C-alpha positions as a printed Julia matrix, in Angstrom:
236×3 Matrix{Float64}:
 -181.63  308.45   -93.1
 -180.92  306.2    -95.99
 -183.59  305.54   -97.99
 -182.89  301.69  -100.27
 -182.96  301.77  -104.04
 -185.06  303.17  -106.32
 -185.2   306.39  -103.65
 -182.18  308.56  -105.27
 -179.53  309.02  -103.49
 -176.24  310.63  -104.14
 -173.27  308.96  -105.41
 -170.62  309.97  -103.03
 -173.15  309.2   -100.33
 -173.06  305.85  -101.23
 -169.55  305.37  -101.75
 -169.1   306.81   -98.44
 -171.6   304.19   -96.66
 -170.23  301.4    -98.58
 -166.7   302.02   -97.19
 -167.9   302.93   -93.51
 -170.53  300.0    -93.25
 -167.54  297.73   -94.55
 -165.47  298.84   -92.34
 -167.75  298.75   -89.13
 -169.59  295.09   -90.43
 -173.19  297.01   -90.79
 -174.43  294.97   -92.86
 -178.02  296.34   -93.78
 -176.59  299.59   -94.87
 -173.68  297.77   -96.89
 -176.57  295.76   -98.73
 -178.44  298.49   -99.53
 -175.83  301.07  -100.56
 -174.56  298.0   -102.61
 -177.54  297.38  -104.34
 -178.04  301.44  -105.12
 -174.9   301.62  -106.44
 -172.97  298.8   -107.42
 -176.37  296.4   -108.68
 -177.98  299.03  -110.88
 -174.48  301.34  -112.24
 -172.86  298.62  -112.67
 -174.92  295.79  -113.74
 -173.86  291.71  -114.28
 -176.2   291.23  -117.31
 -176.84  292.79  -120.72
 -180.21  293.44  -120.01
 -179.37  295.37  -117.05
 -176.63  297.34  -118.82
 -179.27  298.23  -121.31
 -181.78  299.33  -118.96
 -181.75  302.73  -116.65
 -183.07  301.54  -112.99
 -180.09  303.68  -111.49
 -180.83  305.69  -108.59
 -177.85  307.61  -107.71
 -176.72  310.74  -110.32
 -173.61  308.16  -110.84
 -174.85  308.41  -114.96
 -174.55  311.86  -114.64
 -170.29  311.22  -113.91
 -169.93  308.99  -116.2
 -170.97  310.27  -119.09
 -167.31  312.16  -118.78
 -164.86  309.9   -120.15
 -161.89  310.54  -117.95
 -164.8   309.44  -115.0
 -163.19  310.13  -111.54
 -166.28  308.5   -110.3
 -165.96  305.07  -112.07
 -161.99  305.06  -110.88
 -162.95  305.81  -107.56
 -165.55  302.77  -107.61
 -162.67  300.42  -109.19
 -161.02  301.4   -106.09
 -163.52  301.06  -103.54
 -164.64  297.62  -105.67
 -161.26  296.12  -105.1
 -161.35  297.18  -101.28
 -164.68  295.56  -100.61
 -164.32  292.6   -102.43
 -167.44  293.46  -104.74
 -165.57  292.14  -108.22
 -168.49  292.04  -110.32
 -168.44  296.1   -110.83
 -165.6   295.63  -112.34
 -166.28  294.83  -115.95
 -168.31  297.54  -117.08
 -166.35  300.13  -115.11
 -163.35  299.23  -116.88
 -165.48  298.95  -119.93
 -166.89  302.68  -119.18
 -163.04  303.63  -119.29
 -161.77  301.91  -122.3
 -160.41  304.65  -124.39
 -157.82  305.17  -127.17
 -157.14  308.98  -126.54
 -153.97  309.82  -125.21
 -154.93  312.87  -123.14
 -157.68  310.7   -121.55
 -155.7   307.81  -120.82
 -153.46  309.85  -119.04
 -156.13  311.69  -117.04
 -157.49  308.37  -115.73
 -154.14  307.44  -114.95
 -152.84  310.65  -113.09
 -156.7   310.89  -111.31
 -156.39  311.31  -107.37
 -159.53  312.34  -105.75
 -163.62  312.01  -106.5
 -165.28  314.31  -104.05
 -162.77  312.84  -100.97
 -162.8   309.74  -102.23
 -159.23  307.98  -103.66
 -159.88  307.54  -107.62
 -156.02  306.41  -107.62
 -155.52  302.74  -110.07
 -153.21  300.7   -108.3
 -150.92  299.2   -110.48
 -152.22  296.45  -111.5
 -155.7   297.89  -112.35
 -153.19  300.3   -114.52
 -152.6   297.55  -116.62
 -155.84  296.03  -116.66
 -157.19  299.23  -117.57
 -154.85  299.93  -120.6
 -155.37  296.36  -121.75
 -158.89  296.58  -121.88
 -158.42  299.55  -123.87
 -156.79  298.13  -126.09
 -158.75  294.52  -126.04
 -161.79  296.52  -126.19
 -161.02  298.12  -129.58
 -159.77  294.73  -131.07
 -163.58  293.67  -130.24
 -165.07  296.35  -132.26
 -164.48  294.75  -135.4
 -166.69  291.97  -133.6
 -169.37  294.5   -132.72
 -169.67  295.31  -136.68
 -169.2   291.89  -137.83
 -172.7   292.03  -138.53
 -172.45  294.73  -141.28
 -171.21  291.86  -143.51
 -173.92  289.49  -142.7
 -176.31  291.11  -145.43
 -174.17  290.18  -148.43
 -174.78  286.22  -148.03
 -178.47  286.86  -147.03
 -180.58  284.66  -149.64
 -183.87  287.08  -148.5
 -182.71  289.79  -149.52
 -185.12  291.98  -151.23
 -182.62  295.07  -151.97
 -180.46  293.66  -154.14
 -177.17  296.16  -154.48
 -179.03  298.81  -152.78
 -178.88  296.46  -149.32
 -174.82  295.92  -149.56
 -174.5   299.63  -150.45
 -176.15  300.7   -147.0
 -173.66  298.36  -145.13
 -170.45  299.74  -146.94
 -171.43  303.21  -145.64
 -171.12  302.42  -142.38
 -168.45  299.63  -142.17
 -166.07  302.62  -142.4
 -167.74  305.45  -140.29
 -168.44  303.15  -137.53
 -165.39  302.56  -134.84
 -164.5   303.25  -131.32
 -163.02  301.58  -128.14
 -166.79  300.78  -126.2
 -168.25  297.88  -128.47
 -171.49  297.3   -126.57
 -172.66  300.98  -127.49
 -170.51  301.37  -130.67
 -173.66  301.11  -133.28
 -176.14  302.89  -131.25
 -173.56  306.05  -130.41
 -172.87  306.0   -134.19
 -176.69  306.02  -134.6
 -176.87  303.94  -137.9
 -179.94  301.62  -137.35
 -182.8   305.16  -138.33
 -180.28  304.99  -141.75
 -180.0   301.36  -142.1
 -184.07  301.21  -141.78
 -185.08  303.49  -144.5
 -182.03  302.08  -147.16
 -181.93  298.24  -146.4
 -185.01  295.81  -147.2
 -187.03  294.63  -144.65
 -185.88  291.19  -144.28
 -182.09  292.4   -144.07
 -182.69  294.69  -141.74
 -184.05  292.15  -139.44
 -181.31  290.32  -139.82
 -178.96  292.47  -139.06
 -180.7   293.83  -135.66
 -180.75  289.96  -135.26
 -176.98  289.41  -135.62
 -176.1   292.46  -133.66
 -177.76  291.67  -130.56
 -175.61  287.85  -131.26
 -172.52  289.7   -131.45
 -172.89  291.85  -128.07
 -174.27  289.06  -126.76
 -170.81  287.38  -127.26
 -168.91  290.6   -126.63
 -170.64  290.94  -123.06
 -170.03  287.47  -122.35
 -165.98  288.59  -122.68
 -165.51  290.88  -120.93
 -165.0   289.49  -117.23
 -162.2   287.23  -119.19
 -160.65  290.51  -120.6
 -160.76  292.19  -116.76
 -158.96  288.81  -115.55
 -162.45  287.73  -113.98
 -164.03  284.4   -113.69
 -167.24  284.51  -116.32
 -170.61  286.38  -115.53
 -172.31  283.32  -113.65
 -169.79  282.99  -110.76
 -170.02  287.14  -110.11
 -173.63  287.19  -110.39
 -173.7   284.42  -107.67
 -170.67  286.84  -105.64
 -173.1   289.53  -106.05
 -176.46  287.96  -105.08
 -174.55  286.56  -102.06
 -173.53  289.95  -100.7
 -177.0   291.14  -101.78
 -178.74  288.51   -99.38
 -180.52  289.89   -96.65
């Protein structure tokens, strides 16, 4: 029996059901293995990206950069027609290092399921990459927005905080870039109150504006028209 979301489930289960009950037009099991899987791993919103309402041990996979689980639901996205996964599983991939690039690349199987990129999700793959780590600089714009801050009750101290970390902070995954660095505890006790609201404030603009980009970068229409693919496929 399959239980519906939030019962956990297992990932490969669900990538199995989502391919057979595609295949065989069973719809109530495709809806429900979609929503376990592909509406809570791999969300349409920032909210939803932010939260943890998964109920598969998907997580657990993709913690591993090289994940043969997120390439093997790229795959199984692209053969169901479900395109809204697709941004943050290519933005759960984005990498710079050469050893993992080429593992994703060279990746065959995830527990019997294909996990090879066609060729054109190849390309979209390394250009995200690469796209991806051009936004970073966006994702840290906000580090600067302290020294024109006319509240600002820390003076040199304030600016001196920021410089710290406009250096130490970098990486290819701009949504979780300041949080993985783990700057804000720092940031807190060394800039004044009213700049550190500010900046909290100007981060959550910028990955705002970063989430809002990344369908474009996947060669997607925006977030409205796949949340409306995905609610459609949802409907019961």
């Amino acid at each position: 029996f399959f239980e519906p979301h939030p019962y956990k489930v297992r990932s490969e289960s669900v990538l199995s059901i989502i391919r057979c009950s595609d295949k065989y037009k069973v719809e109530y099991l495709h809806r429900r293995a979609l929503a376990h899987l592909l509406a809570y791993d791999f969300p349409t919103t920032l909210s939803g990206y932010d939260g943890d309402n998964s109920s598969t041990d998907f997580g657990w996979f993709l913690g591993n950069p090289a994940s043969r689980a997120c390439i093997a639901a790229v795959q199984l996205a692209r053969q169901v027609n479900v395109l809204w996964v697709l941004p943050v599983a290519f933005h759960r991939l984005a990498t710079t290092d050469k050893e993992t690039i080429q593992k994703i690349l060279h990746c065959t199987n995830f527990k019997g399921h294909p996990t090879k990129l066609g060729g054109n999700d190849q390309i979209v793959f390394l250009t995200c990459s690469i796209l991806l780590t051009r936004l970073e600089l966006n994702a840290v714009s906000f580090l600067h927005s302290a020294d024109s801050n006319p509240n600002c009750a820390g003076s040199t101290k304030c600016t001196a905080a920021l410089y710290d970390y406009m250096a130490s902070v970098g990486g290819p995954v701009p949504l979780k870039l300041c949080d993985s660095a783990g700057i804000w505890p720092d940031l807190s006790d060394n800039c004044c109150d009213k700049c550190y609201r500010s900046l909290k404030a100007a981060h959550a603009v910028a990955r705002q504006e970063i989430w809002n980009e990344l369908p474009g970068v996947c060669g997607l229409p925006p977030w409205p028209e796949l949340e409306k693919t995905k609610a459609d496929a949802l409907k019961g």
